[in-house]
């Protein structure tokens, strides 16, 4: 760790991560988006199936 090379290397790495849109967070964000999409689809299916005055079996057979 002699000289300023370590500072330049750190700044280069930091800038690269910032420019790539926080690449380290990609998997966590992907997991969160997948979970939220699954919750959204499940809620939509529940509301659809609880519709009043509708014959769900007849709709599924069509």
PDB file of C-alpha atoms in Angstrom:
ATOM      1  CA  UNK A   1       0.000   0.000   0.000  1.00  0.00           C
ATOM      2  CA  UNK A   2       2.582   2.482  -0.990  1.00  0.00           C
ATOM      3  CA  UNK A   3       1.744   5.498  -3.075  1.00  0.00           C
ATOM      4  CA  UNK A   4      -1.647   6.598  -4.342  1.00  0.00           C
ATOM      5  CA  UNK A   5      -2.319   3.595  -6.572  1.00  0.00           C
ATOM      6  CA  UNK A   6      -4.657   2.024  -4.032  1.00  0.00           C
ATOM      7  CA  UNK A   7      -6.807   5.173  -3.946  1.00  0.00           C
ATOM      8  CA  UNK A   8      -7.016   5.248  -7.736  1.00  0.00           C
ATOM      9  CA  UNK A   9      -7.972   1.572  -7.799  1.00  0.00           C
ATOM     10  CA  UNK A  10     -10.663   2.117  -5.158  1.00  0.00           C
ATOM     11  CA  UNK A  11     -12.127   5.104  -7.010  1.00  0.00           C
ATOM     12  CA  UNK A  12     -12.120   3.164 -10.291  1.00  0.00           C
ATOM     13  CA  UNK A  13     -13.944   0.214  -8.702  1.00  0.00           C
ATOM     14  CA  UNK A  14     -16.424   2.504  -6.947  1.00  0.00           C
ATOM     15  CA  UNK A  15     -17.148   4.422 -10.149  1.00  0.00           C
ATOM     16  CA  UNK A  16     -17.623   1.182 -12.092  1.00  0.00           C
ATOM     17  CA  UNK A  17     -20.220  -0.084  -9.577  1.00  0.00           C
ATOM     18  CA  UNK A  18     -22.076   3.227  -9.656  1.00  0.00           C
ATOM     19  CA  UNK A  19     -22.061   3.294 -13.461  1.00  0.00           C
ATOM     20  CA  UNK A  20     -23.380  -0.279 -13.640  1.00  0.00           C
ATOM     21  CA  UNK A  21     -26.425   0.605 -11.563  1.00  0.00           C
ATOM     22  CA  UNK A  22     -25.313  -0.937  -8.291  1.00  0.00           C
ATOM     23  CA  UNK A  23     -24.555  -4.326  -9.783  1.00  0.00           C
ATOM     24  CA  UNK A  24     -24.062  -5.880  -6.368  1.00  0.00           C
ATOM     25  CA  UNK A  25     -27.743  -5.348  -5.585  1.00  0.00           C
ATOM     26  CA  UNK A  26     -28.985  -7.066  -8.752  1.00  0.00           C
ATOM     27  CA  UNK A  27     -29.847 -10.414  -7.204  1.00  0.00           C
ATOM     28  CA  UNK A  28     -31.642  -8.878  -4.220  1.00  0.00           C
ATOM     29  CA  UNK A  29     -33.683  -6.575  -6.452  1.00  0.00           C
ATOM     30  CA  UNK A  30     -34.520  -9.463  -8.781  1.00  0.00           C
ATOM     31  CA  UNK A  31     -35.664 -11.601  -5.851  1.00  0.00           C
ATOM     32  CA  UNK A  32     -37.834  -8.771  -4.529  1.00  0.00           C
ATOM     33  CA  UNK A  33     -39.397  -8.115  -7.944  1.00  0.00           C
ATOM     34  CA  UNK A  34     -40.164 -11.822  -8.414  1.00  0.00           C
ATOM     35  CA  UNK A  35     -41.746 -12.055  -4.973  1.00  0.00           C
ATOM     36  CA  UNK A  36     -43.895  -8.969  -5.537  1.00  0.00           C
ATOM     37  CA  UNK A  37     -45.025 -10.259  -8.941  1.00  0.00           C
ATOM     38  CA  UNK A  38     -46.026 -13.606  -7.398  1.00  0.00           C
ATOM     39  CA  UNK A  39     -48.019 -11.832  -4.677  1.00  0.00           C
ATOM     40  CA  UNK A  40     -49.715  -9.644  -7.295  1.00  0.00           C
ATOM     41  CA  UNK A  41     -50.693 -12.634  -9.459  1.00  0.00           C
ATOM     42  CA  UNK A  42     -51.979 -14.549  -6.433  1.00  0.00           C
ATOM     43  CA  UNK A  43     -54.133 -11.634  -5.281  1.00  0.00           C
ATOM     44  CA  UNK A  44     -55.507 -11.130  -8.793  1.00  0.00           C
ATOM     45  CA  UNK A  45     -56.426 -14.836  -8.990  1.00  0.00           C
ATOM     46  CA  UNK A  46     -58.149 -14.700  -5.600  1.00  0.00           C
ATOM     47  CA  UNK A  47     -60.221 -11.656  -6.513  1.00  0.00           C
ATOM     48  CA  UNK A  48     -61.121 -13.236  -9.849  1.00  0.00           C
ATOM     49  CA  UNK A  49     -62.225 -16.472  -8.200  1.00  0.00           C
ATOM     50  CA  UNK A  50     -64.289 -14.649  -5.574  1.00  0.00           C
ATOM     51  CA  UNK A  51     -66.319 -12.796  -8.206  1.00  0.00           C
ATOM     52  CA  UNK A  52     -70.040 -12.688  -7.395  1.00  0.00           C
ATOM     53  CA  UNK A  53     -72.706 -14.252  -9.610  1.00  0.00           C
ATOM     54  CA  UNK A  54     -70.176 -16.016 -11.794  1.00  0.00           C
ATOM     55  CA  UNK A  55     -69.804 -19.702 -12.507  1.00  0.00           C
ATOM     56  CA  UNK A  56     -66.047 -20.304 -12.276  1.00  0.00           C
ATOM     57  CA  UNK A  57     -66.253 -23.926 -13.457  1.00  0.00           C
ATOM     58  CA  UNK A  58     -68.120 -22.897 -16.620  1.00  0.00           C
ATOM     59  CA  UNK A  59     -65.436 -20.299 -17.352  1.00  0.00           C
ATOM     60  CA  UNK A  60     -62.650 -22.824 -16.893  1.00  0.00           C
ATOM     61  CA  UNK A  61     -64.351 -25.378 -19.167  1.00  0.00           C
ATOM     62  CA  UNK A  62     -64.603 -22.840 -21.999  1.00  0.00           C
TER      63      UNK A  62
END
